[in-house]
Short mmCIF file of C-alpha atoms and ligand atoms in Angstrom, two decimals:
data_model
loop_
_atom_site.label_atom_id
_atom_site.label_comp_id
_atom_site.label_asym_id
_atom_site.label_seq_id
_atom_site.Cartn_x
_atom_site.Cartn_y
_atom_site.Cartn_z
CA MET A 1 10.08 83.14 -19.83
CA ASP A 2 6.93 84.57 -18.88
CA ASP A 3 6.15 84.63 -15.10
CA LYS A 4 2.49 83.65 -15.97
CA LEU A 5 3.87 80.35 -17.59
CA THR A 6 5.71 79.56 -14.61
CA ALA A 7 2.46 80.21 -12.43
CA LEU A 8 0.79 77.91 -14.76
CA GLN A 9 3.32 75.19 -14.34
CA VAL A 10 3.05 75.31 -10.67
CA LEU A 11 -0.74 74.68 -10.71
CA LEU A 12 -0.32 71.91 -13.29
CA HIS A 13 2.32 70.25 -11.13
CA GLU A 14 -0.16 70.27 -8.23
CA VAL A 15 -2.78 68.64 -10.50
CA ASP A 16 -0.32 66.04 -11.62
CA ASP A 17 0.68 65.17 -8.19
CA LEU A 18 -2.99 64.29 -7.24
CA ASN A 19 -3.21 62.19 -10.54
CA MET A 20 -0.08 60.46 -9.89
CA ALA A 21 -1.01 59.58 -6.31
CA ALA A 22 -4.40 58.15 -7.59
CA ALA A 23 -2.48 56.11 -10.13
CA LEU A 24 -0.21 54.70 -7.50
CA LEU A 25 -3.41 53.64 -5.49
CA SER A 26 -4.75 52.02 -8.69
CA TRP A 27 -1.51 50.27 -9.29
CA ASP A 28 -1.50 48.93 -5.73
CA GLN A 29 -5.20 47.87 -6.11
CA THR A 30 -4.51 45.61 -9.01
CA THR A 31 -1.08 44.16 -7.76
CA TYR A 32 -0.90 43.76 -3.85
CA MET A 33 -3.95 45.11 -2.13
CA PRO A 34 -5.88 42.52 -0.13
CA PRO A 35 -9.62 42.27 -1.34
CA GLY A 36 -10.71 43.90 2.01
CA GLY A 37 -9.21 47.12 0.81
CA ALA A 38 -11.53 47.32 -2.12
CA GLU A 39 -14.26 49.56 -0.79
CA ALA A 40 -12.22 52.17 0.65
CA ARG A 41 -9.68 52.15 -2.11
CA GLY A 42 -12.49 53.04 -4.66
CA ARG A 43 -13.43 55.95 -2.52
CA GLN A 44 -9.78 57.11 -2.01
CA ILE A 45 -9.17 57.02 -5.85
CA ALA A 46 -12.39 58.89 -6.53
CA THR A 47 -11.63 61.67 -4.01
CA LEU A 48 -8.13 62.39 -5.54
CA ALA A 49 -9.68 62.25 -9.10
CA ARG A 50 -12.30 64.70 -7.94
CA LEU A 51 -9.55 67.05 -6.54
CA ALA A 52 -7.56 66.83 -9.47
CA HIS A 53 -10.37 67.65 -11.75
CA GLU A 54 -11.42 70.60 -9.63
CA LYS A 55 -7.87 72.03 -9.42
CA PHE A 56 -7.36 71.52 -13.27
CA THR A 57 -10.72 73.10 -13.99
CA SER A 58 -10.19 76.03 -11.61
CA GLU A 59 -10.77 79.69 -12.79
CA ALA A 60 -7.02 80.31 -11.99
CA ILE A 61 -5.76 77.95 -14.73
CA GLY A 62 -8.51 79.29 -17.10
CA ARG A 63 -7.45 82.92 -16.50
CA LEU A 64 -3.63 82.07 -16.91
CA LEU A 65 -4.54 80.43 -20.37
CA ASP A 66 -6.19 83.56 -21.42
CA ASP A 67 -3.46 85.72 -20.21
CA LEU A 68 -1.03 83.51 -21.94
CA ARG A 69 -2.63 83.82 -25.46
CA PRO A 70 -0.16 86.71 -26.72
CA TYR A 71 2.85 84.90 -25.34
CA GLU A 72 1.82 81.77 -27.04
CA SER A 73 1.43 83.52 -30.25
CA SER A 74 5.01 84.87 -29.98
CA GLN A 75 6.44 81.46 -29.79
CA SER A 76 6.80 78.96 -32.71
CA TYR A 77 4.06 76.22 -32.84
CA ALA A 78 6.61 73.53 -32.02
CA SER A 79 8.24 75.23 -29.06
CA ASP A 80 8.05 73.67 -25.68
CA GLU A 81 6.33 76.95 -24.32
CA ALA A 82 3.63 77.19 -27.04
CA SER A 83 3.06 73.48 -26.97
CA LEU A 84 2.46 73.49 -23.28
CA ILE A 85 -0.04 76.30 -23.27
CA ARG A 86 -1.75 74.78 -26.43
CA VAL A 87 -1.96 71.32 -25.09
CA THR A 88 -3.08 72.43 -21.63
CA ARG A 89 -5.90 74.63 -23.12
CA ARG A 90 -7.17 71.76 -25.29
CA GLU A 91 -7.33 69.54 -22.05
CA TYR A 92 -8.81 72.39 -20.08
CA GLU A 93 -11.59 73.03 -22.48
CA ARG A 94 -12.38 69.28 -22.55
CA ALA A 95 -12.21 68.94 -18.59
CA VAL A 96 -14.34 72.10 -17.87
CA LYS A 97 -17.27 70.52 -19.90
CA VAL A 98 -17.35 67.52 -17.58
CA PRO A 99 -18.59 68.26 -13.83
CA ALA A 100 -16.41 67.30 -11.01
CA GLU A 101 -19.16 65.43 -9.45
CA TYR A 102 -19.49 63.32 -12.51
CA VAL A 103 -15.82 62.52 -12.41
CA ALA A 104 -16.03 61.33 -8.83
CA ARG A 105 -19.09 59.19 -9.58
CA ALA A 106 -17.63 57.60 -12.76
CA THR A 107 -14.33 56.92 -10.90
CA ALA A 108 -16.05 55.31 -8.00
CA HIS A 109 -18.12 53.26 -10.34
CA ALA A 110 -15.08 52.02 -12.29
CA ALA A 111 -13.42 50.76 -9.07
CA ALA A 112 -16.46 49.04 -7.92
CA ALA A 113 -17.02 47.59 -11.39
CA TYR A 114 -13.58 46.22 -11.49
CA GLN A 115 -14.18 44.45 -8.17
CA VAL A 116 -17.27 42.77 -9.41
CA TRP A 117 -15.53 41.70 -12.75
CA THR A 118 -12.51 40.09 -10.82
CA THR A 119 -14.99 37.55 -9.34
CA ALA A 120 -17.60 37.45 -12.08
CA ARG A 121 -15.14 36.41 -14.82
CA PRO A 122 -13.61 33.43 -13.34
CA ALA A 123 -17.21 32.38 -12.15
CA ASN A 124 -18.43 32.79 -15.81
CA ASP A 125 -21.22 34.99 -14.49
CA PHE A 126 -22.33 37.69 -16.92
CA ALA A 127 -25.55 38.17 -14.81
CA ALA A 128 -23.47 39.42 -11.96
CA VAL A 129 -21.91 42.25 -14.02
CA ARG A 130 -24.94 43.14 -16.02
CA PRO A 131 -26.22 45.88 -13.75
CA CYS A 132 -22.86 47.45 -13.35
CA LEU A 133 -22.30 47.27 -16.97
CA GLU A 134 -25.65 49.03 -17.51
CA GLN A 135 -24.71 51.83 -15.34
CA THR A 136 -21.42 52.03 -17.34
CA LEU A 137 -23.17 52.48 -20.36
CA ASP A 138 -25.32 55.13 -18.62
CA LEU A 139 -22.20 56.95 -17.53
CA SER A 140 -20.72 56.78 -21.00
CA ARG A 141 -23.59 58.33 -22.69
CA GLU A 142 -23.69 61.00 -19.89
CA TYR A 143 -20.22 61.70 -20.61
CA SER A 144 -21.02 62.34 -24.40
CA SER A 145 -23.87 64.59 -23.27
CA PHE A 146 -21.29 67.03 -21.95
CA PHE A 147 -20.13 67.58 -25.42
CA PRO A 148 -23.23 68.45 -27.53
CA GLY A 149 -22.95 68.89 -31.32
CA TYR A 150 -21.01 65.59 -31.89
CA ARG A 151 -21.92 63.66 -35.08
CA HIS A 152 -21.79 60.27 -33.34
CA ILE A 153 -22.42 59.59 -29.65
CA ALA A 154 -19.02 57.62 -29.45
CA ASP A 155 -17.10 60.63 -30.95
CA PRO A 156 -16.40 62.39 -27.50
CA LEU A 157 -15.41 59.13 -25.84
CA ILE A 158 -13.16 58.08 -28.77
CA ASP A 159 -11.59 61.68 -28.96
CA ALA A 160 -10.70 61.36 -25.29
CA SER A 161 -8.08 58.55 -26.09
CA ASP A 162 -7.45 59.13 -29.84
CA TYR A 163 -7.84 62.83 -30.30
CA GLY A 164 -9.48 64.01 -33.61
CA MET A 165 -10.58 60.56 -34.35
CA LYS A 166 -14.23 59.99 -35.04
CA ALA A 167 -16.54 56.98 -35.59
CA ALA A 168 -17.01 58.26 -39.18
CA MET A 169 -13.34 57.69 -39.93
CA LEU A 170 -12.92 54.55 -37.97
CA ARG A 171 -15.85 52.64 -39.57
CA PRO A 172 -14.41 52.85 -43.36
CA LEU A 173 -10.79 52.55 -42.34
CA PHE A 174 -11.75 49.30 -40.18
CA ALA A 175 -13.94 48.07 -43.07
CA GLU A 176 -11.08 48.44 -45.71
CA LEU A 177 -8.66 46.54 -43.35
CA ARG A 178 -11.20 43.83 -42.67
CA GLN A 179 -11.73 43.38 -46.31
CA GLN A 180 -7.93 42.89 -46.92
CA LEU A 181 -7.28 40.78 -43.69
CA LEU A 182 -10.10 38.19 -44.19
CA PRO A 183 -8.47 36.61 -47.39
CA ILE A 184 -5.16 36.43 -45.55
CA VAL A 185 -6.82 34.71 -42.51
CA GLN A 186 -8.61 32.34 -44.78
CA ALA A 187 -5.69 31.28 -46.69
CA ILE A 188 -3.37 30.76 -43.58
CA THR A 189 -6.30 28.89 -41.62
CA ALA A 190 -6.91 26.56 -44.58
CA HIS A 191 -3.68 24.83 -43.63
CA PRO A 192 -2.98 22.95 -40.43
CA PRO A 193 -2.06 25.28 -37.62
CA ALA A 194 1.60 25.39 -36.45
CA ASP A 195 2.54 22.91 -33.59
CA ASP A 196 3.16 25.14 -30.52
CA ALA A 197 3.45 22.21 -28.03
CA CYS A 198 7.15 23.36 -27.21
CA LEU A 199 5.62 26.54 -25.60
CA LYS A 200 3.14 24.55 -23.55
CA GLN A 201 5.55 22.82 -21.08
CA PRO A 202 6.34 23.62 -17.52
CA PHE A 203 8.41 26.70 -17.26
CA PRO A 204 9.42 27.83 -13.74
CA GLU A 205 8.10 31.25 -13.16
CA ALA A 206 11.26 32.85 -11.84
CA GLN A 207 13.29 32.06 -14.85
CA GLN A 208 10.55 33.27 -17.20
CA LEU A 209 10.69 36.61 -15.34
CA ALA A 210 14.28 36.74 -15.48
CA PHE A 211 14.53 35.89 -19.13
CA GLY A 212 11.73 38.63 -19.99
CA ALA A 213 13.65 41.16 -17.93
CA ASP A 214 16.88 40.46 -19.58
CA ILE A 215 15.42 41.27 -22.98
CA ILE A 216 13.68 44.43 -22.06
CA ARG A 217 16.85 45.81 -20.33
CA GLN A 218 18.65 45.24 -23.69
CA TYR A 219 15.69 46.91 -25.50
CA GLY A 220 16.26 49.97 -23.37
CA TYR A 221 13.87 49.77 -20.49
CA ASP A 222 15.39 51.33 -17.63
CA PHE A 223 14.99 49.46 -14.26
CA GLU A 224 16.28 52.39 -12.41
CA ARG A 225 13.22 54.25 -13.44
CA GLY A 226 10.74 51.37 -13.21
CA ARG A 227 9.95 47.94 -11.94
CA GLN A 228 7.92 44.91 -12.73
CA ASP A 229 5.14 43.19 -10.91
CA LYS A 230 2.44 40.58 -11.26
CA THR A 231 -1.15 41.33 -11.93
CA LEU A 232 -4.41 39.80 -13.48
CA HIS A 233 -4.50 42.02 -16.57
CA PRO A 234 -0.97 43.26 -17.64
CA PHE A 235 -0.68 47.05 -18.00
CA MET A 236 1.97 49.85 -17.81
CA THR A 237 1.54 52.90 -15.40
CA LYS A 238 3.55 55.79 -14.17
CA PHE A 239 4.06 57.99 -11.14
CA SER A 240 6.55 60.35 -12.79
CA LEU A 241 8.84 60.23 -15.60
CA GLY A 242 11.33 58.64 -13.18
CA ASP A 243 9.00 55.83 -12.13
CA VAL A 244 7.36 53.96 -15.25
CA ARG A 245 6.15 50.54 -14.04
CA ILE A 246 5.00 47.42 -16.00
CA THR A 247 3.11 44.40 -14.73
CA THR A 248 2.85 40.88 -16.14
CA ARG A 249 1.08 37.63 -15.60
CA VAL A 250 2.89 34.10 -15.63
CA LYS A 251 1.55 30.93 -16.76
CA GLU A 252 3.90 28.02 -15.79
CA HIS A 253 2.63 26.06 -18.81
CA ASP A 254 2.58 28.66 -21.35
CA LEU A 255 6.01 30.33 -22.07
CA SER A 256 4.40 32.96 -24.34
CA GLU A 257 2.20 34.65 -21.85
CA ALA A 258 4.68 36.32 -19.56
CA LEU A 259 7.45 36.78 -22.26
CA PHE A 260 5.21 38.70 -24.89
CA SER A 261 3.23 40.78 -22.52
CA THR A 262 6.54 41.83 -20.92
CA LEU A 263 7.93 43.07 -24.31
CA HIS A 264 4.52 44.60 -24.96
CA GLU A 265 4.26 46.69 -21.69
CA ALA A 266 8.02 47.41 -21.96
CA GLY A 267 7.32 49.09 -25.32
CA HIS A 268 4.81 51.33 -23.50
CA ALA A 269 7.11 52.09 -20.75
CA MET A 270 10.04 53.07 -22.93
CA TYR A 271 7.78 55.57 -24.58
CA GLU A 272 6.94 57.21 -21.24
CA GLN A 273 10.58 56.96 -20.00
CA GLY A 274 11.72 58.65 -23.16
CA ILE A 275 9.52 61.73 -22.88
CA ASN A 276 11.71 64.81 -22.40
CA ARG A 277 12.14 65.22 -18.70
CA ALA A 278 11.45 68.85 -18.92
CA TYR A 279 7.87 68.12 -19.59
CA GLU A 280 7.51 66.40 -16.18
CA GLY A 281 4.23 67.09 -14.28
CA THR A 282 2.56 68.77 -17.29
CA PRO A 283 -0.04 67.61 -19.82
CA LEU A 284 2.98 67.24 -22.39
CA ALA A 285 4.30 64.24 -20.15
CA THR A 286 2.15 61.52 -21.84
CA GLY A 287 1.84 59.81 -25.13
CA ALA A 288 0.33 61.42 -28.14
CA SER A 289 -2.69 59.11 -28.30
CA ALA A 290 -3.93 55.63 -27.47
CA GLY A 291 -3.02 54.50 -30.97
CA VAL A 292 0.51 55.92 -31.07
CA HIS A 293 0.95 54.33 -27.52
CA GLU A 294 0.00 51.05 -28.70
CA SER A 295 2.26 51.36 -31.87
CA GLN A 296 5.20 51.44 -29.66
CA SER A 297 4.08 48.22 -27.60
CA ARG A 298 3.22 46.36 -30.75
CA LEU A 299 6.34 47.20 -32.52
CA TRP A 300 8.59 45.71 -29.69
CA GLU A 301 6.28 42.96 -28.92
CA ASN A 302 5.66 41.77 -32.50
CA ILE A 303 7.65 43.34 -35.17
CA VAL A 304 11.08 43.07 -33.22
CA GLY A 305 10.03 40.33 -30.57
CA ARG A 306 8.30 37.84 -32.98
CA SER A 307 10.93 38.28 -35.83
CA LEU A 308 13.30 35.51 -36.91
CA GLY A 309 16.23 37.85 -36.79
CA PHE A 310 15.58 38.53 -33.13
CA TRP A 311 15.36 34.92 -32.18
CA GLN A 312 18.43 34.03 -34.14
CA HIS A 313 20.22 35.87 -31.38
CA TYR A 314 17.85 35.06 -28.42
CA TYR A 315 16.81 31.46 -29.06
CA PRO A 316 20.10 29.87 -28.12
CA LYS A 317 19.90 31.97 -24.77
CA LEU A 318 16.30 30.71 -24.28
CA GLN A 319 17.57 27.24 -24.77
CA ALA A 320 20.17 27.68 -22.35
CA ALA A 321 17.72 29.00 -19.76
CA PHE A 322 15.44 26.05 -20.45
CA PRO A 323 17.66 23.19 -21.72
CA GLN A 324 15.16 20.30 -20.77
CA GLN A 325 12.15 22.04 -22.35
CA LEU A 326 13.74 23.52 -25.57
CA GLY A 327 17.14 21.86 -25.98
CA ALA A 328 16.01 19.59 -28.63
CA VAL A 329 13.42 22.03 -30.25
CA PRO A 330 14.91 23.58 -33.50
CA LEU A 331 14.58 27.25 -34.09
CA ASP A 332 12.35 26.95 -36.78
CA THR A 333 9.86 24.97 -34.75
CA PHE A 334 9.97 27.60 -32.14
CA TYR A 335 9.61 30.47 -34.57
CA ARG A 336 6.42 29.01 -36.04
CA ALA A 337 5.06 28.28 -32.63
CA ILE A 338 5.13 31.84 -31.39
CA ASN A 339 3.80 33.01 -34.79
CA LYS A 340 1.00 30.51 -34.90
CA VAL A 341 -2.08 31.87 -36.54
CA GLN A 342 -5.41 30.46 -35.50
CA ARG A 343 -9.07 31.37 -34.94
CA SER A 344 -8.89 31.88 -31.30
CA LEU A 345 -10.93 33.13 -28.30
CA ILE A 346 -8.90 35.77 -26.43
CA ARG A 347 -7.75 39.17 -27.93
CA THR A 348 -4.57 39.39 -25.95
CA ASP A 349 -3.41 35.88 -26.96
CA ALA A 350 -4.44 36.49 -30.64
CA ASP A 351 -1.76 36.29 -33.29
CA GLU A 352 -0.96 39.26 -35.46
CA VAL A 353 -3.17 38.35 -38.41
CA THR A 354 -6.46 37.77 -36.54
CA TYR A 355 -5.89 40.23 -33.67
CA ASN A 356 -7.60 43.16 -35.50
CA LEU A 357 -10.80 41.14 -36.11
CA HIS A 358 -11.07 40.88 -32.30
CA VAL A 359 -10.83 44.51 -32.07
CA MET A 360 -13.37 45.41 -34.71
CA LEU A 361 -16.19 43.61 -33.05
CA ARG A 362 -15.55 45.27 -29.86
CA LEU A 363 -15.55 48.47 -31.59
CA ASP A 364 -18.83 47.78 -33.23
CA PHE A 365 -20.50 46.45 -30.05
CA GLU A 366 -19.33 49.87 -28.24
CA LEU A 367 -20.99 51.92 -31.14
CA ASP A 368 -24.19 49.61 -31.21
CA MET A 369 -24.49 49.85 -27.28
CA LEU A 370 -24.11 53.64 -27.24
CA GLU A 371 -26.43 54.02 -30.15
CA GLY A 372 -28.90 51.88 -28.25
CA THR A 373 -29.18 49.32 -30.87
CA LEU A 374 -27.52 46.69 -28.59
CA ALA A 375 -28.81 46.44 -25.01
CA VAL A 376 -26.32 45.22 -22.40
CA ARG A 377 -28.66 42.24 -21.46
CA ASN A 378 -28.08 41.01 -25.16
CA LEU A 379 -24.36 41.62 -25.21
CA ALA A 380 -23.14 38.00 -24.27
CA GLU A 381 -25.36 36.53 -26.90
CA ALA A 382 -24.50 39.10 -29.42
CA TRP A 383 -20.81 38.38 -28.79
CA ARG A 384 -21.26 34.56 -29.30
CA GLU A 385 -23.00 35.22 -32.76
CA ARG A 386 -20.54 37.85 -33.99
CA PHE A 387 -17.53 35.82 -32.81
CA ALA A 388 -18.85 32.82 -34.63
CA ALA A 389 -19.50 34.74 -37.76
CA ASP A 390 -16.02 36.58 -37.76
CA LEU A 391 -13.82 34.22 -36.19
CA GLY A 392 -15.26 30.94 -37.06
CA ILE A 393 -15.57 29.60 -33.53
CA THR A 394 -18.13 30.01 -30.80
CA PRO A 395 -17.07 30.92 -27.40
CA PRO A 396 -18.03 28.12 -25.06
CA ASP A 397 -18.73 30.71 -22.13
CA ASP A 398 -18.84 34.29 -21.34
CA ARG A 399 -15.56 33.94 -19.39
CA ASP A 400 -13.80 33.86 -22.64
CA GLY A 401 -16.48 35.86 -24.42
CA ALA A 402 -17.90 39.19 -23.33
CA LEU A 403 -16.26 38.99 -19.95
CA GLN A 404 -12.85 38.60 -21.10
CA ASP A 405 -11.42 42.36 -21.29
CA VAL A 406 -11.06 44.56 -18.18
CA HIS A 407 -11.66 47.68 -20.22
CA TRP A 408 -15.56 47.97 -19.84
CA PHE A 409 -15.28 47.05 -16.34
CA SER A 410 -12.71 49.54 -15.22
CA GLY A 411 -13.64 52.45 -17.35
CA LEU A 412 -16.22 53.59 -19.81
CA ILE A 413 -17.77 52.09 -22.99
CA GLY A 414 -16.55 53.86 -26.18
CA GLY A 415 -13.00 54.69 -27.09
CA ALA A 416 -11.55 51.74 -25.31
CA PHE A 417 -10.43 49.30 -28.18
CA GLN A 418 -9.83 51.43 -31.55
CA GLY A 419 -6.33 52.47 -30.34
CA TYR A 420 -5.34 48.62 -30.61
CA THR A 421 -5.80 48.41 -34.30
CA LEU A 422 -4.67 51.90 -34.97
CA GLY A 423 -1.58 50.85 -32.99
CA ASN A 424 -0.89 47.90 -35.20
CA LEU A 425 -1.30 50.00 -38.39
CA LEU A 426 1.14 52.70 -36.97
CA SER A 427 3.55 50.12 -35.63
CA ALA A 428 4.50 49.12 -39.28
CA GLN A 429 4.27 52.51 -40.48
CA PHE A 430 6.74 53.79 -37.81
CA TYR A 431 8.93 50.90 -38.24
CA SER A 432 9.41 51.36 -42.00
CA ALA A 433 10.30 55.03 -41.32
CA ALA A 434 13.01 53.74 -38.93
CA LEU A 435 14.32 51.47 -41.29
CA ALA A 436 14.49 54.08 -43.99
CA ALA A 437 16.59 56.24 -41.60
CA HIS A 438 18.64 53.39 -40.33
CA PRO A 439 18.92 50.29 -42.90
CA SER A 440 21.13 48.52 -40.30
CA ILE A 441 18.36 47.99 -37.94
CA PRO A 442 17.50 44.34 -38.91
CA SER A 443 21.22 43.19 -38.76
CA GLU A 444 21.59 44.86 -35.38
CA ILE A 445 18.49 43.01 -34.13
CA GLU A 446 20.02 39.80 -35.24
CA HIS A 447 23.00 40.59 -32.80
CA GLY A 448 20.69 41.61 -29.96
CA GLN A 449 21.49 45.22 -30.38
CA PHE A 450 18.47 47.59 -30.31
CA GLY A 451 20.44 51.14 -30.11
CA ALA A 452 19.53 52.54 -33.55
CA LEU A 453 15.94 51.56 -33.22
CA HIS A 454 15.46 52.73 -29.78
CA GLY A 455 17.51 55.98 -30.57
CA TRP A 456 15.33 56.68 -33.49
CA LEU A 457 11.99 56.19 -31.63
CA ALA A 458 13.39 58.12 -28.61
CA GLU A 459 14.26 61.21 -30.89
CA ASN A 460 11.17 61.06 -33.08
CA ILE A 461 8.31 59.47 -31.00
CA TYR A 462 9.28 59.31 -27.27
CA ALA A 463 10.84 62.92 -26.54
CA PRO A 464 7.83 65.15 -27.91
CA GLY A 465 5.24 63.45 -25.53
CA SER A 466 2.11 64.77 -26.45
CA LYS A 467 3.56 67.99 -27.88
CA PHE A 468 2.03 67.03 -31.26
CA THR A 469 -1.38 65.38 -31.95
CA ALA A 470 -1.28 61.78 -33.36
CA PRO A 471 -1.96 63.19 -36.87
CA GLU A 472 0.72 65.77 -36.58
CA LEU A 473 3.16 63.34 -35.25
CA ILE A 474 2.46 60.75 -38.11
CA GLU A 475 3.04 63.45 -40.74
CA ARG A 476 6.28 64.68 -39.10
CA VAL A 477 7.67 61.23 -38.72
CA THR A 478 6.51 59.36 -41.79
CA GLY A 479 5.83 62.21 -44.16
CA GLY A 480 2.15 61.43 -44.74
CA PRO A 481 -1.15 60.53 -42.84
CA MET A 482 -1.84 57.10 -41.41
CA ARG A 483 -2.06 54.29 -43.91
CA ILE A 484 -3.03 50.63 -43.80
CA GLU A 485 -0.59 49.42 -46.63
CA PRO A 486 2.80 49.31 -44.38
CA TYR A 487 0.88 46.95 -42.01
CA LEU A 488 -0.50 44.73 -44.60
CA ASP A 489 2.89 44.65 -46.50
CA TYR A 490 4.40 43.49 -43.24
CA LEU A 491 1.97 40.85 -42.51
CA ARG A 492 2.08 39.51 -46.22
CA ALA A 493 6.01 39.51 -46.36
CA LYS A 494 6.25 37.71 -42.92
CA TYR A 495 3.40 35.30 -43.23
CA SER A 496 4.03 34.13 -46.74
CA ALA A 497 7.34 32.89 -45.58
CA LEU A 498 5.56 30.74 -42.97
CA TYR A 499 2.46 29.72 -45.05
CA PRO A 500 1.67 29.34 -48.74
CA LEU A 501 -0.52 32.48 -49.39
ZN1 LIG B 601 -0.90 47.87 -25.12
#
């Protein structure tokens, strides 16, 4: 191995150490930190982010990347060595365009905005976050300004989470999906909604957490290299490939909240836990894109975790855990309850059929705000109008309207939401590729066994980390580009058995 490659790895590990320390401080901020720690914590995270950025954009790394060009070309494209140099160079070239001073400012702002949001949302106080959000929009535009030559001002922001994706590709893709989805939503919501009263009983927190933990352990989430804690807005984070954590929130009167957020975040976490351990501490040790990451969470949450076969195995266990609440509730009633389709207010609670409509309006608002056609001061009102038009109901307040998601209050505007819909599309496309390789997967799921599915994902999706771009990975794994048909086929097959479509 080239000694310059070793030198590069040493520097990359130092950058990673700083980033992982910042991630640990963020995890603490959103789980256990008392409110009094907020101000200093924001500064601490910003300092680490600045140091990591300065180190990563140092001349030393730039020189090594230049010196390594001949070595890179002597290795095959998919080799670990060439991939490490290629992906590091791509990230380096992006990072050097962004001044360290900006990174510190944006990170500190994000921490402050998050604190404002945590009190403004319960208080339904959009006015309190407005100045913050206006600053976030300015910072988002400033970010794009570091990448002159873009076609749409959102492109550099989208590119940062879904590399290679552009507003001009997303708009027609989402428009096509929307056109196909609306008739399905209309056909289903023309019927009375499923009765989900069985999920809205008192379920003690400790038993809820224990039941979810049992399932994800069976899925393949490794608690020796992870743990679960409670938070306001569930997420997955990692401090190394040996420490990949998930969070959840529990509602004692809603069984689905903690259960499905646990399955979701475990899907993200198994991806990270499954990355080739040799990539530890380098830019290869992360997911391929936001969309591919979300495909993994949605696959385990929905395609597996909300399937009939899965509950044929797990429902008797759930009934045994909650005999008073569910002992007399038949499986069919429970299955319909967890797959209830309705026009609802909250994206994270939305069913599989309406979910993407929630995402599309957010993407449009991001593009409009960045373009300057929607002012932050008009966002809350615009949200109410668009929501009524798309989902047929008007949010009664901003708490469950423009204030509901953490994203714009903990990061930038632009690039925050498209990954959710790309993930839904890819979850079905990857699952059908897994089924083609292992036709036994559905019958294994009916027996609470996930080895074939987890093994296929580990080999094909998890292990390469970010060695391949999302389009490359999709091509390698499914033999073609991303498509909307597998997802629509999946929805039609599943929901035509539940509703007359
Ligand atoms: Zn997710």
